JSON list of C-alpha atoms in Angstrom, two decimals:
[
{"chain": "A", "resi": 397, "resn": "MET", "atom": "CA", "xyz": [-7.39, -9.88, 32.09]},
{"chain": "A", "resi": 398, "resn": "ARG", "atom": "CA", "xyz": [-7.57, -13.01, 29.97]},
{"chain": "A", "resi": 399, "resn": "VAL", "atom": "CA", "xyz": [-11.09, -14.44, 29.51]},
{"chain": "A", "resi": 400, "resn": "GLU", "atom": "CA", "xyz": [-11.14, -18.02, 28.36]},
{"chain": "A", "resi": 401, "resn": "GLY", "atom": "CA", "xyz": [-13.29, -18.86, 25.26]},
{"chain": "A", "resi": 402, "resn": "THR", "atom": "CA", "xyz": [-12.45, -15.47, 23.58]},
{"chain": "A", "resi": 403, "resn": "ARG", "atom": "CA", "xyz": [-9.69, -14.44, 21.45]},
{"chain": "A", "resi": 404, "resn": "THR", "atom": "CA", "xyz": [-8.87, -11.19, 23.10]},
{"chain": "A", "resi": 405, "resn": "ILE", "atom": "CA", "xyz": [-7.19, -9.65, 26.15]},
{"chain": "A", "resi": 406, "resn": "THR", "atom": "CA", "xyz": [-8.48, -6.46, 27.65]},
{"chain": "A", "resi": 407, "resn": "SER", "atom": "CA", "xyz": [-6.28, -4.33, 29.82]},
{"chain": "A", "resi": 408, "resn": "PHE", "atom": "CA", "xyz": [-7.80, -1.23, 31.60]},
{"chain": "A", "resi": 409, "resn": "ARG", "atom": "CA", "xyz": [-5.83, 1.89, 32.68]},
{"chain": "A", "resi": 410, "resn": "SER", "atom": "CA", "xyz": [-7.20, 4.56, 35.05]},
{"chain": "A", "resi": 411, "resn": "ALA", "atom": "CA", "xyz": [-7.70, 8.13, 33.54]},
{"chain": "A", "resi": 412, "resn": "ALA", "atom": "CA", "xyz": [-4.23, 9.08, 35.26]},
{"chain": "A", "resi": 413, "resn": "ALA", "atom": "CA", "xyz": [-2.44, 7.10, 32.83]},
{"chain": "A", "resi": 414, "resn": "LYS", "atom": "CA", "xyz": [0.26, 8.89, 30.37]},
{"chain": "A", "resi": 415, "resn": "PRO", "atom": "CA", "xyz": [-1.58, 10.59, 27.62]},
{"chain": "A", "resi": 416, "resn": "ALA", "atom": "CA", "xyz": [-1.70, 8.83, 24.42]},
{"chain": "A", "resi": 417, "resn": "SER", "atom": "CA", "xyz": [-1.36, 10.24, 20.86]},
{"chain": "A", "resi": 418, "resn": "LEU", "atom": "CA", "xyz": [-4.87, 11.42, 20.30]},
{"chain": "A", "resi": 419, "resn": "GLY", "atom": "CA", "xyz": [-4.72, 14.83, 21.74]},
{"chain": "A", "resi": 420, "resn": "ASP", "atom": "CA", "xyz": [-4.90, 14.76, 25.69]},
{"chain": "A", "resi": 421, "resn": "LEU", "atom": "CA", "xyz": [-6.92, 11.77, 25.84]},
{"chain": "A", "resi": 422, "resn": "LYS", "atom": "CA", "xyz": [-5.70, 8.89, 27.99]},
{"chain": "A", "resi": 423, "resn": "LEU", "atom": "CA", "xyz": [-5.19, 5.23, 26.77]},
{"chain": "A", "resi": 424, "resn": "THR", "atom": "CA", "xyz": [-7.87, 3.52, 29.01]},
{"chain": "A", "resi": 425, "resn": "GLN", "atom": "CA", "xyz": [-8.15, -0.01, 27.28]},
{"chain": "A", "resi": 426, "resn": "THR", "atom": "CA", "xyz": [-6.67, -2.12, 24.74]},
{"chain": "A", "resi": 427, "resn": "LEU", "atom": "CA", "xyz": [-8.45, -5.27, 22.87]},
{"chain": "A", "resi": 428, "resn": "THR", "atom": "CA", "xyz": [-5.67, -7.75, 22.02]},
{"chain": "A", "resi": 429, "resn": "HIS", "atom": "CA", "xyz": [-5.89, -10.79, 19.96]},
{"chain": "A", "resi": 430, "resn": "VAL", "atom": "CA", "xyz": [-5.06, -14.26, 21.53]},
{"chain": "A", "resi": 431, "resn": "GLY", "atom": "CA", "xyz": [-4.77, -17.31, 19.71]},
{"chain": "A", "resi": 432, "resn": "ARG", "atom": "CA", "xyz": [-3.72, -18.69, 16.35]},
{"chain": "A", "resi": 433, "resn": "PRO", "atom": "CA", "xyz": [-3.00, -16.51, 13.38]},
{"chain": "A", "resi": 434, "resn": "GLN", "atom": "CA", "xyz": [-6.26, -15.08, 11.86]},
{"chain": "A", "resi": 435, "resn": "VAL", "atom": "CA", "xyz": [-7.62, -12.37, 9.65]},
{"chain": "A", "resi": 436, "resn": "ILE", "atom": "CA", "xyz": [-9.59, -9.32, 10.16]},
{"chain": "A", "resi": 437, "resn": "GLN", "atom": "CA", "xyz": [-12.51, -9.88, 7.93]},
{"chain": "A", "resi": 438, "resn": "ALA", "atom": "CA", "xyz": [-14.80, -6.98, 8.87]},
{"chain": "A", "resi": 439, "resn": "ILE", "atom": "CA", "xyz": [-15.30, -3.87, 11.19]},
{"chain": "A", "resi": 440, "resn": "GLN", "atom": "CA", "xyz": [-18.67, -2.83, 12.44]},
{"chain": "A", "resi": 441, "resn": "ILE", "atom": "CA", "xyz": [-18.26, 0.91, 11.98]},
{"chain": "A", "resi": 442, "resn": "ALA", "atom": "CA", "xyz": [-21.73, 1.99, 13.27]},
{"chain": "A", "resi": 443, "resn": "GLU", "atom": "CA", "xyz": [-21.70, -0.09, 16.27]},
{"chain": "A", "resi": 444, "resn": "LEU", "atom": "CA", "xyz": [-18.21, 0.99, 17.42]},
{"chain": "A", "resi": 445, "resn": "THR", "atom": "CA", "xyz": [-19.15, 4.65, 16.79]},
{"chain": "A", "resi": 446, "resn": "LYS", "atom": "CA", "xyz": [-22.30, 3.97, 18.84]},
{"chain": "A", "resi": 447, "resn": "LEU", "atom": "CA", "xyz": [-20.22, 2.42, 21.69]},
{"chain": "A", "resi": 448, "resn": "ALA", "atom": "CA", "xyz": [-17.46, 5.24, 21.67]},
{"chain": "A", "resi": 449, "resn": "THR", "atom": "CA", "xyz": [-20.17, 7.93, 21.75]},
{"chain": "A", "resi": 450, "resn": "GLU", "atom": "CA", "xyz": [-22.13, 6.32, 24.72]},
{"chain": "A", "resi": 451, "resn": "SER", "atom": "CA", "xyz": [-18.83, 5.99, 26.87]},
{"chain": "A", "resi": 452, "resn": "GLY", "atom": "CA", "xyz": [-17.34, 9.37, 25.70]},
{"chain": "A", "resi": 453, "resn": "ALA", "atom": "CA", "xyz": [-14.52, 7.90, 24.25]},
{"chain": "A", "resi": 454, "resn": "VAL", "atom": "CA", "xyz": [-12.46, 7.74, 21.01]},
{"chain": "A", "resi": 455, "resn": "PHE", "atom": "CA", "xyz": [-11.69, 4.26, 19.61]},
{"chain": "A", "resi": 456, "resn": "LYS", "atom": "CA", "xyz": [-8.73, 3.46, 17.44]},
{"chain": "A", "resi": 457, "resn": "VAL", "atom": "CA", "xyz": [-8.83, 0.43, 15.34]},
{"chain": "A", "resi": 458, "resn": "VAL", "atom": "CA", "xyz": [-5.21, -0.83, 15.10]},
{"chain": "A", "resi": 459, "resn": "ALA", "atom": "CA", "xyz": [-5.50, -3.90, 12.72]},
{"chain": "A", "resi": 460, "resn": "ALA", "atom": "CA", "xyz": [-7.05, -3.11, 9.41]},
{"chain": "A", "resi": 461, "resn": "VAL", "atom": "CA", "xyz": [-9.23, -5.24, 7.60]},
{"chain": "A", "resi": 462, "resn": "GLY", "atom": "CA", "xyz": [-7.26, -8.13, 5.55]},
{"chain": "A", "resi": 463, "resn": "ASN", "atom": "CA", "xyz": [-4.38, -8.04, 8.16]},
{"chain": "A", "resi": 464, "resn": "THR", "atom": "CA", "xyz": [-3.19, -11.11, 9.80]},
{"chain": "A", "resi": 465, "resn": "VAL", "atom": "CA", "xyz": [-3.44, -10.88, 13.58]},
{"chain": "A", "resi": 466, "resn": "LEU", "atom": "CA", "xyz": [-0.97, -13.02, 15.83]},
{"chain": "A", "resi": 467, "resn": "GLU", "atom": "CA", "xyz": [-0.81, -13.72, 19.39]},
{"chain": "A", "resi": 468, "resn": "MET", "atom": "CA", "xyz": [-1.00, -10.46, 21.46]},
{"chain": "A", "resi": 469, "resn": "THR", "atom": "CA", "xyz": [-1.41, -8.18, 18.31]},
{"chain": "A", "resi": 470, "resn": "PRO", "atom": "CA", "xyz": [-3.65, -5.10, 19.31]},
{"chain": "A", "resi": 471, "resn": "LEU", "atom": "CA", "xyz": [-6.79, -4.93, 17.68]},
{"chain": "A", "resi": 472, "resn": "LEU", "atom": "CA", "xyz": [-8.36, -1.71, 19.21]},
{"chain": "A", "resi": 473, "resn": "ARG", "atom": "CA", "xyz": [-7.43, 1.06, 21.41]},
{"chain": "A", "resi": 474, "resn": "VAL", "atom": "CA", "xyz": [-9.85, 3.02, 23.63]},
{"chain": "A", "resi": 475, "resn": "TYR", "atom": "CA", "xyz": [-9.02, 6.61, 24.59]},
{"chain": "A", "resi": 476, "resn": "GLY", "atom": "CA", "xyz": [-10.90, 8.58, 27.36]},
{"chain": "A", "resi": 477, "resn": "ALA", "atom": "CA", "xyz": [-13.48, 5.97, 28.43]},
{"chain": "A", "resi": 478, "resn": "ARG", "atom": "CA", "xyz": [-15.15, 6.81, 31.77]},
{"chain": "A", "resi": 479, "resn": "GLN", "atom": "CA", "xyz": [-15.04, 3.20, 32.57]},
{"chain": "A", "resi": 480, "resn": "ALA", "atom": "CA", "xyz": [-13.75, -0.17, 31.19]},
{"chain": "A", "resi": 481, "resn": "LEU", "atom": "CA", "xyz": [-16.13, -1.53, 28.38]},
{"chain": "A", "resi": 482, "resn": "ASP", "atom": "CA", "xyz": [-17.38, -4.84, 28.03]},
{"chain": "A", "resi": 483, "resn": "GLU", "atom": "CA", "xyz": [-14.67, -6.87, 26.07]},
{"chain": "A", "resi": 484, "resn": "GLN", "atom": "CA", "xyz": [-17.17, -9.09, 24.74]},
{"chain": "A", "resi": 485, "resn": "VAL", "atom": "CA", "xyz": [-19.24, -6.39, 23.36]},
{"chain": "A", "resi": 486, "resn": "LEU", "atom": "CA", "xyz": [-16.02, -4.89, 21.55]},
{"chain": "A", "resi": 487, "resn": "LEU", "atom": "CA", "xyz": [-14.96, -8.35, 20.29]},
{"chain": "A", "resi": 488, "resn": "HIS", "atom": "CA", "xyz": [-18.26, -8.68, 18.43]},
{"chain": "A", "resi": 489, "resn": "THR", "atom": "CA", "xyz": [-17.73, -5.47, 16.41]},
{"chain": "A", "resi": 490, "resn": "ILE", "atom": "CA", "xyz": [-14.44, -6.87, 14.87]},
{"chain": "A", "resi": 491, "resn": "GLU", "atom": "CA", "xyz": [-15.02, -9.93, 12.75]},
{"chain": "A", "resi": 492, "resn": "ILE", "atom": "CA", "xyz": [-12.30, -12.37, 12.81]},
{"chain": "A", "resi": 493, "resn": "GLY", "atom": "CA", "xyz": [-11.78, -15.60, 10.59]},
{"chain": "A", "resi": 494, "resn": "ASP", "atom": "CA", "xyz": [-9.56, -17.76, 8.82]},
{"chain": "A", "resi": 495, "resn": "GLU", "atom": "CA", "xyz": [-9.30, -16.16, 5.32]},
{"chain": "A", "resi": 496, "resn": "ARG", "atom": "CA", "xyz": [-9.74, -12.85, 3.70]},
{"chain": "A", "resi": 497, "resn": "THR", "atom": "CA", "xyz": [-13.05, -11.81, 2.27]},
{"chain": "A", "resi": 498, "resn": "PHE", "atom": "CA", "xyz": [-14.24, -9.21, -0.30]},
{"chain": "A", "resi": 499, "resn": "GLU", "atom": "CA", "xyz": [-16.81, -7.46, 1.85]},
{"chain": "A", "resi": 500, "resn": "GLN", "atom": "CA", "xyz": [-14.64, -4.70, 3.53]},
{"chain": "A", "resi": 501, "resn": "ASP", "atom": "CA", "xyz": [-11.12, -5.52, 1.92]},
{"chain": "A", "resi": 502, "resn": "PRO", "atom": "CA", "xyz": [-10.74, -3.73, -1.42]},
{"chain": "A", "resi": 503, "resn": "LYS", "atom": "CA", "xyz": [-7.07, -4.80, -1.73]},
{"chain": "A", "resi": 504, "resn": "TYR", "atom": "CA", "xyz": [-7.84, -8.36, -1.62]},
{"chain": "A", "resi": 505, "resn": "SER", "atom": "CA", "xyz": [-9.24, -8.38, -5.15]},
{"chain": "A", "resi": 506, "resn": "LEU", "atom": "CA", "xyz": [-6.18, -6.45, -6.44]},
{"chain": "A", "resi": 507, "resn": "ARG", "atom": "CA", "xyz": [-3.89, -8.89, -4.46]},
{"chain": "A", "resi": 508, "resn": "LEU", "atom": "CA", "xyz": [-5.21, -12.08, -6.16]},
{"chain": "A", "resi": 509, "resn": "ILE", "atom": "CA", "xyz": [-5.07, -10.43, -9.57]},
{"chain": "A", "resi": 510, "resn": "VAL", "atom": "CA", "xyz": [-1.42, -9.21, -9.02]},
{"chain": "A", "resi": 511, "resn": "ASP", "atom": "CA", "xyz": [-0.51, -12.62, -7.84]},
{"chain": "A", "resi": 512, "resn": "ILE", "atom": "CA", "xyz": [-1.83, -14.17, -11.17]},
{"chain": "A", "resi": 513, "resn": "ALA", "atom": "CA", "xyz": [0.27, -11.69, -13.00]},
{"chain": "A", "resi": 514, "resn": "ILE", "atom": "CA", "xyz": [3.63, -11.91, -11.34]},
{"chain": "A", "resi": 515, "resn": "LYS", "atom": "CA", "xyz": [3.21, -15.68, -11.42]},
{"chain": "A", "resi": 516, "resn": "ALA", "atom": "CA", "xyz": [2.69, -15.65, -15.28]},
{"chain": "A", "resi": 517, "resn": "LEU", "atom": "CA", "xyz": [5.86, -13.57, -15.30]},
{"chain": "A", "resi": 518, "resn": "SER", "atom": "CA", "xyz": [8.00, -16.07, -13.39]},
{"chain": "A", "resi": 519, "resn": "PRO", "atom": "CA", "xyz": [10.68, -17.99, -15.55]},
{"chain": "A", "resi": 520, "resn": "ALA", "atom": "CA", "xyz": [9.05, -21.34, -14.91]},
{"chain": "A", "resi": 521, "resn": "ILE", "atom": "CA", "xyz": [5.66, -20.10, -16.56]},
{"chain": "A", "resi": 522, "resn": "ASN", "atom": "CA", "xyz": [6.93, -17.22, -18.87]},
{"chain": "A", "resi": 523, "resn": "ASP", "atom": "CA", "xyz": [3.24, -16.16, -19.96]},
{"chain": "A", "resi": 524, "resn": "PRO", "atom": "CA", "xyz": [3.32, -12.36, -20.64]},
{"chain": "A", "resi": 525, "resn": "THR", "atom": "CA", "xyz": [-0.17, -12.48, -22.18]},
{"chain": "A", "resi": 526, "resn": "THR", "atom": "CA", "xyz": [-1.63, -13.57, -19.11]},
{"chain": "A", "resi": 527, "resn": "ALA", "atom": "CA", "xyz": [0.09, -10.75, -17.06]},
{"chain": "A", "resi": 528, "resn": "VAL", "atom": "CA", "xyz": [-1.21, -8.31, -19.66]},
{"chain": "A", "resi": 529, "resn": "GLN", "atom": "CA", "xyz": [-4.87, -9.68, -19.24]},
{"chain": "A", "resi": 530, "resn": "ALA", "atom": "CA", "xyz": [-4.43, -9.19, -15.59]},
{"chain": "A", "resi": 531, "resn": "LEU", "atom": "CA", "xyz": [-3.43, -5.59, -16.22]},
{"chain": "A", "resi": 532, "resn": "ASP", "atom": "CA", "xyz": [-6.65, -5.14, -17.84]},
{"chain": "A", "resi": 533, "resn": "GLN", "atom": "CA", "xyz": [-8.55, -5.99, -14.87]},
{"chain": "A", "resi": 534, "resn": "ILE", "atom": "CA", "xyz": [-6.16, -3.86, -12.61]},
{"chain": "A", "resi": 535, "resn": "GLU", "atom": "CA", "xyz": [-6.72, -0.90, -14.70]},
{"chain": "A", "resi": 536, "resn": "ASP", "atom": "CA", "xyz": [-10.54, -1.15, -14.33]},
{"chain": "A", "resi": 537, "resn": "LEU", "atom": "CA", "xyz": [-10.30, -1.46, -10.69]},
{"chain": "A", "resi": 538, "resn": "LEU", "atom": "CA", "xyz": [-7.95, 1.60, -10.42]},
{"chain": "A", "resi": 539, "resn": "ILE", "atom": "CA", "xyz": [-10.17, 3.73, -12.35]},
{"chain": "A", "resi": 540, "resn": "ARG", "atom": "CA", "xyz": [-13.07, 2.66, -10.16]},
{"chain": "A", "resi": 541, "resn": "LEU", "atom": "CA", "xyz": [-11.06, 3.30, -7.10]},
{"chain": "A", "resi": 542, "resn": "GLY", "atom": "CA", "xyz": [-9.82, 6.65, -8.30]},
{"chain": "A", "resi": 543, "resn": "ARG", "atom": "CA", "xyz": [-13.55, 7.92, -8.76]},
{"chain": "A", "resi": 544, "resn": "HIS", "atom": "CA", "xyz": [-14.10, 7.56, -4.93]},
{"chain": "A", "resi": 545, "resn": "ARG", "atom": "CA", "xyz": [-12.65, 9.51, -2.15]},
{"chain": "A", "resi": 546, "resn": "LEU", "atom": "CA", "xyz": [-10.74, 7.11, 0.06]},
{"chain": "A", "resi": 547, "resn": "GLU", "atom": "CA", "xyz": [-10.23, 9.42, 3.14]},
{"chain": "A", "resi": 548, "resn": "VAL", "atom": "CA", "xyz": [-12.78, 7.39, 5.05]},
{"chain": "A", "resi": 549, "resn": "GLY", "atom": "CA", "xyz": [-10.93, 6.44, 8.22]},
{"chain": "A", "resi": 550, "resn": "ASN", "atom": "CA", "xyz": [-12.32, 8.92, 10.61]},
{"chain": "A", "resi": 551, "resn": "TYR", "atom": "CA", "xyz": [-16.08, 8.75, 12.04]},
{"chain": "A", "resi": 552, "resn": "ARG", "atom": "CA", "xyz": [-17.64, 11.43, 14.08]},
{"chain": "A", "resi": 553, "resn": "ASP", "atom": "CA", "xyz": [-20.89, 11.49, 16.24]},
{"chain": "A", "resi": 554, "resn": "GLU", "atom": "CA", "xyz": [-23.82, 13.62, 15.66]},
{"chain": "A", "resi": 555, "resn": "GLN", "atom": "CA", "xyz": [-22.22, 16.77, 17.32]},
{"chain": "A", "resi": 556, "resn": "GLY", "atom": "CA", "xyz": [-19.28, 16.42, 14.96]},
{"chain": "A", "resi": 557, "resn": "THR", "atom": "CA", "xyz": [-17.04, 14.93, 17.67]},
{"chain": "A", "resi": 558, "resn": "LEU", "atom": "CA", "xyz": [-14.45, 12.32, 16.46]},
{"chain": "A", "resi": 559, "resn": "ARG", "atom": "CA", "xyz": [-15.28, 9.00, 17.90]},
{"chain": "A", "resi": 560, "resn": "LEU", "atom": "CA", "xyz": [-13.66, 6.32, 15.96]},
{"chain": "A", "resi": 561, "resn": "THR", "atom": "CA", "xyz": [-10.58, 6.13, 13.39]},
{"chain": "A", "resi": 562, "resn": "VAL", "atom": "CA", "xyz": [-10.09, 3.13, 11.30]},
{"chain": "A", "resi": 563, "resn": "PRO", "atom": "CA", "xyz": [-7.04, 2.38, 8.98]},
{"chain": "A", "resi": 564, "resn": "PHE", "atom": "CA", "xyz": [-7.85, 2.31, 5.38]},
{"chain": "A", "resi": 565, "resn": "PRO", "atom": "CA", "xyz": [-5.77, 1.96, 2.23]},
{"chain": "A", "resi": 566, "resn": "THR", "atom": "CA", "xyz": [-4.62, 5.23, 0.53]},
{"chain": "A", "resi": 567, "resn": "TRP", "atom": "CA", "xyz": [-4.52, 5.79, -3.12]},
{"chain": "A", "resi": 568, "resn": "ASP", "atom": "CA", "xyz": [-0.81, 5.23, -2.75]},
{"chain": "A", "resi": 569, "resn": "ASP", "atom": "CA", "xyz": [-1.50, 1.96, -1.17]},
{"chain": "A", "resi": 570, "resn": "PHE", "atom": "CA", "xyz": [-3.59, 0.77, -4.03]},
{"chain": "A", "resi": 571, "resn": "LEU", "atom": "CA", "xyz": [-1.22, 2.08, -6.67]},
{"chain": "A", "resi": 572, "resn": "LEU", "atom": "CA", "xyz": [1.73, 0.38, -5.23]},
{"chain": "A", "resi": 573, "resn": "LEU", "atom": "CA", "xyz": [-0.05, -2.92, -4.66]},
{"chain": "A", "resi": 574, "resn": "ALA", "atom": "CA", "xyz": [-1.50, -2.92, -8.33]},
{"chain": "A", "resi": 575, "resn": "LEU", "atom": "CA", "xyz": [1.50, -2.08, -10.29]},
{"chain": "A", "resi": 576, "resn": "ASP", "atom": "CA", "xyz": [4.70, -2.15, -8.38]},
{"chain": "A", "resi": 577, "resn": "GLU", "atom": "CA", "xyz": [5.40, -6.01, -8.22]},
{"chain": "A", "resi": 578, "resn": "ILE", "atom": "CA", "xyz": [4.17, -6.39, -11.80]},
{"chain": "A", "resi": 579, "resn": "ARG", "atom": "CA", "xyz": [6.40, -3.57, -12.98]},
{"chain": "A", "resi": 580, "resn": "SER", "atom": "CA", "xyz": [9.43, -4.98, -11.37]},
{"chain": "A", "resi": 581, "resn": "CYS", "atom": "CA", "xyz": [8.64, -8.86, -12.43]},
{"chain": "A", "resi": 582, "resn": "GLY", "atom": "CA", "xyz": [7.85, -7.70, -16.02]},
{"chain": "A", "resi": 583, "resn": "ALA", "atom": "CA", "xyz": [10.85, -4.93, -16.65]},
{"chain": "A", "resi": 584, "resn": "ASN", "atom": "CA", "xyz": [12.21, -7.12, -19.56]},
{"chain": "A", "resi": 585, "resn": "SER", "atom": "CA", "xyz": [8.87, -7.82, -21.24]},
{"chain": "A", "resi": 586, "resn": "VAL", "atom": "CA", "xyz": [8.12, -5.48, -23.98]},
{"chain": "A", "resi": 587, "resn": "GLN", "atom": "CA", "xyz": [4.48, -6.63, -23.95]},
{"chain": "A", "resi": 588, "resn": "VAL", "atom": "CA", "xyz": [3.84, -6.00, -20.32]},
{"chain": "A", "resi": 589, "resn": "MET", "atom": "CA", "xyz": [5.73, -2.49, -20.23]},
{"chain": "A", "resi": 590, "resn": "ARG", "atom": "CA", "xyz": [3.70, -1.47, -23.29]},
{"chain": "A", "resi": 591, "resn": "ARG", "atom": "CA", "xyz": [0.47, -2.48, -21.61]},
{"chain": "A", "resi": 592, "resn": "MET", "atom": "CA", "xyz": [1.34, -0.82, -18.35]},
{"chain": "A", "resi": 593, "resn": "ASN", "atom": "CA", "xyz": [2.33, 2.44, -20.49]},
{"chain": "A", "resi": 594, "resn": "ALA", "atom": "CA", "xyz": [-1.08, 2.25, -21.96]},
{"chain": "A", "resi": 595, "resn": "LEU", "atom": "CA", "xyz": [-2.65, 1.97, -18.55]},
{"chain": "A", "resi": 596, "resn": "ILE", "atom": "CA", "xyz": [-1.25, 5.06, -17.18]},
{"chain": "A", "resi": 597, "resn": "LYS", "atom": "CA", "xyz": [-2.19, 7.02, -20.58]},
{"chain": "A", "resi": 598, "resn": "LYS", "atom": "CA", "xyz": [-5.64, 5.80, -20.12]},
{"chain": "A", "resi": 599, "resn": "MET", "atom": "CA", "xyz": [-5.69, 6.99, -16.28]},
{"chain": "A", "resi": 600, "resn": "LEU", "atom": "CA", "xyz": [-4.57, 10.50, -17.14]},
{"chain": "A", "resi": 601, "resn": "PRO", "atom": "CA", "xyz": [-7.88, 11.63, -18.79]},
{"chain": "A", "resi": 602, "resn": "ASP", "atom": "CA", "xyz": [-10.12, 9.31, -16.89]},
{"chain": "A", "resi": 603, "resn": "LEU", "atom": "CA", "xyz": [-8.85, 10.51, -13.46]},
{"chain": "A", "resi": 604, "resn": "ALA", "atom": "CA", "xyz": [-7.87, 14.16, -14.26]},
{"chain": "A", "resi": 605, "resn": "GLU", "atom": "CA", "xyz": [-10.92, 15.49, -12.18]},
{"chain": "A", "resi": 606, "resn": "GLN", "atom": "CA", "xyz": [-11.60, 12.89, -9.69]},
{"chain": "A", "resi": 607, "resn": "PRO", "atom": "CA", "xyz": [-11.15, 13.31, -6.08]},
{"chain": "A", "resi": 608, "resn": "THR", "atom": "CA", "xyz": [-8.51, 10.77, -5.28]},
{"chain": "A", "resi": 609, "resn": "ALA", "atom": "CA", "xyz": [-5.97, 10.76, -8.07]},
{"chain": "A", "resi": 610, "resn": "SER", "atom": "CA", "xyz": [-5.33, 14.01, -9.77]},
{"chain": "A", "resi": 611, "resn": "ALA", "atom": "CA", "xyz": [-3.68, 13.66, -13.04]},
{"chain": "A", "resi": 612, "resn": "SER", "atom": "CA", "xyz": [-1.33, 16.51, -13.36]},
{"chain": "A", "resi": 613, "resn": "GLY", "atom": "CA", "xyz": [2.34, 15.21, -13.59]},
{"chain": "A", "resi": 614, "resn": "LEU", "atom": "CA", "xyz": [1.22, 11.90, -14.47]},
{"chain": "A", "resi": 615, "resn": "GLU", "atom": "CA", "xyz": [2.76, 12.49, -17.79]},
{"chain": "A", "resi": 616, "resn": "GLU", "atom": "CA", "xyz": [6.01, 11.76, -16.62]},
{"chain": "A", "resi": 617, "resn": "LYS", "atom": "CA", "xyz": [4.99, 8.09, -16.06]},
{"chain": "A", "resi": 618, "resn": "GLU", "atom": "CA", "xyz": [3.98, 7.94, -19.66]},
{"chain": "A", "resi": 619, "resn": "ASP", "atom": "CA", "xyz": [7.47, 6.85, -21.04]},
{"chain": "A", "resi": 620, "resn": "LEU", "atom": "CA", "xyz": [7.83, 3.67, -19.22]},
{"chain": "A", "resi": 621, "resn": "PRO", "atom": "CA", "xyz": [10.88, 1.72, -20.60]},
{"chain": "A", "resi": 622, "resn": "ARG", "atom": "CA", "xyz": [10.28, -1.35, -22.83]},
{"chain": "A", "resi": 623, "resn": "GLY", "atom": "CA", "xyz": [13.12, -3.21, -21.38]},
{"chain": "A", "resi": 624, "resn": "GLY", "atom": "CA", "xyz": [15.62, -3.60, -18.64]},
{"chain": "A", "resi": 625, "resn": "VAL", "atom": "CA", "xyz": [17.82, -0.71, -19.94]},
{"chain": "A", "resi": 626, "resn": "GLY", "atom": "CA", "xyz": [15.31, 1.82, -18.45]},
{"chain": "A", "resi": 627, "resn": "ARG", "atom": "CA", "xyz": [15.10, 0.64, -15.07]},
{"chain": "A", "resi": 628, "resn": "VAL", "atom": "CA", "xyz": [16.69, 3.48, -13.20]},
{"chain": "A", "resi": 629, "resn": "GLU", "atom": "CA", "xyz": [14.22, 5.87, -15.30]},
{"chain": "A", "resi": 630, "resn": "ALA", "atom": "CA", "xyz": [11.37, 3.70, -14.49]},
{"chain": "A", "resi": 631, "resn": "HIS", "atom": "CA", "xyz": [12.08, 3.93, -10.74]},
{"chain": "A", "resi": 632, "resn": "LEU", "atom": "CA", "xyz": [12.32, 7.51, -10.96]},
{"chain": "A", "resi": 633, "resn": "GLN", "atom": "CA", "xyz": [9.06, 7.64, -13.10]},
{"chain": "A", "resi": 634, "resn": "TRP", "atom": "CA", "xyz": [7.36, 5.62, -10.48]},
{"chain": "A", "resi": 635, "resn": "ARG", "atom": "CA", "xyz": [8.30, 7.68, -7.72]},
{"chain": "A", "resi": 636, "resn": "ARG", "atom": "CA", "xyz": [6.78, 10.83, -9.42]},
{"chain": "A", "resi": 637, "resn": "LEU", "atom": "CA", "xyz": [3.63, 9.08, -10.13]},
{"chain": "A", "resi": 638, "resn": "ARG", "atom": "CA", "xyz": [3.23, 7.91, -6.78]},
{"chain": "A", "resi": 639, "resn": "GLU", "atom": "CA", "xyz": [3.84, 11.41, -5.25]},
{"chain": "A", "resi": 640, "resn": "HIS", "atom": "CA", "xyz": [1.65, 12.88, -7.62]},
{"chain": "A", "resi": 641, "resn": "ALA", "atom": "CA", "xyz": [-1.23, 10.47, -7.55]},
{"chain": "A", "resi": 642, "resn": "VAL", "atom": "CA", "xyz": [-1.58, 10.99, -3.65]},
{"chain": "A", "resi": 643, "resn": "GLY", "atom": "CA", "xyz": [-1.48, 14.81, -3.85]}
]
């Protein structure tokens, strides 16, 4: 059913529908974006959890904060609801706008800093010092993130029943965003590789006992190549870093 004046479509399926991926629950309703491309700015966790509890359902948010949604992009799926929920109420729990914001989008600040770094490393600008300064800020953000548990995507009611799942970046996602593009663009810069190597060495003791990023095995990342001759080794070391950091 399409409702004029909103940016969503809601479809309701009977409880006899084919079971969805969430256990034996049935997919009963889908909230879908309608209109021009926009960005998910915030998700009202408490309100969604309350609505899911009251309807005896489980909500699965499909579009993460920071994602761009296009025509017919699914925003939210409802499983096991006793009846169709008011789509306007559901709509108000997902804030959509024209630009990304910092409120619930931790990847956005990293994205902006990485863009500064890779632009500085472009042949037209060739300013590795700016890229190094960007890595200073990236290191600070990674250490702050590493001190927090990032497994925050599942929300339960007072009885412990799962009511809401929300996509949230993992440590691997943050690590890839923060360093992978800069590593690729700055592979031939001694200055950038030296700073990235120092960043990893600093992260080892700082994150050794933190909940998100264990440090054992990160030592293999310490010997980043100083130039293009070690790109194959850098790739292998990078894979080991990622595999270990999320472990």
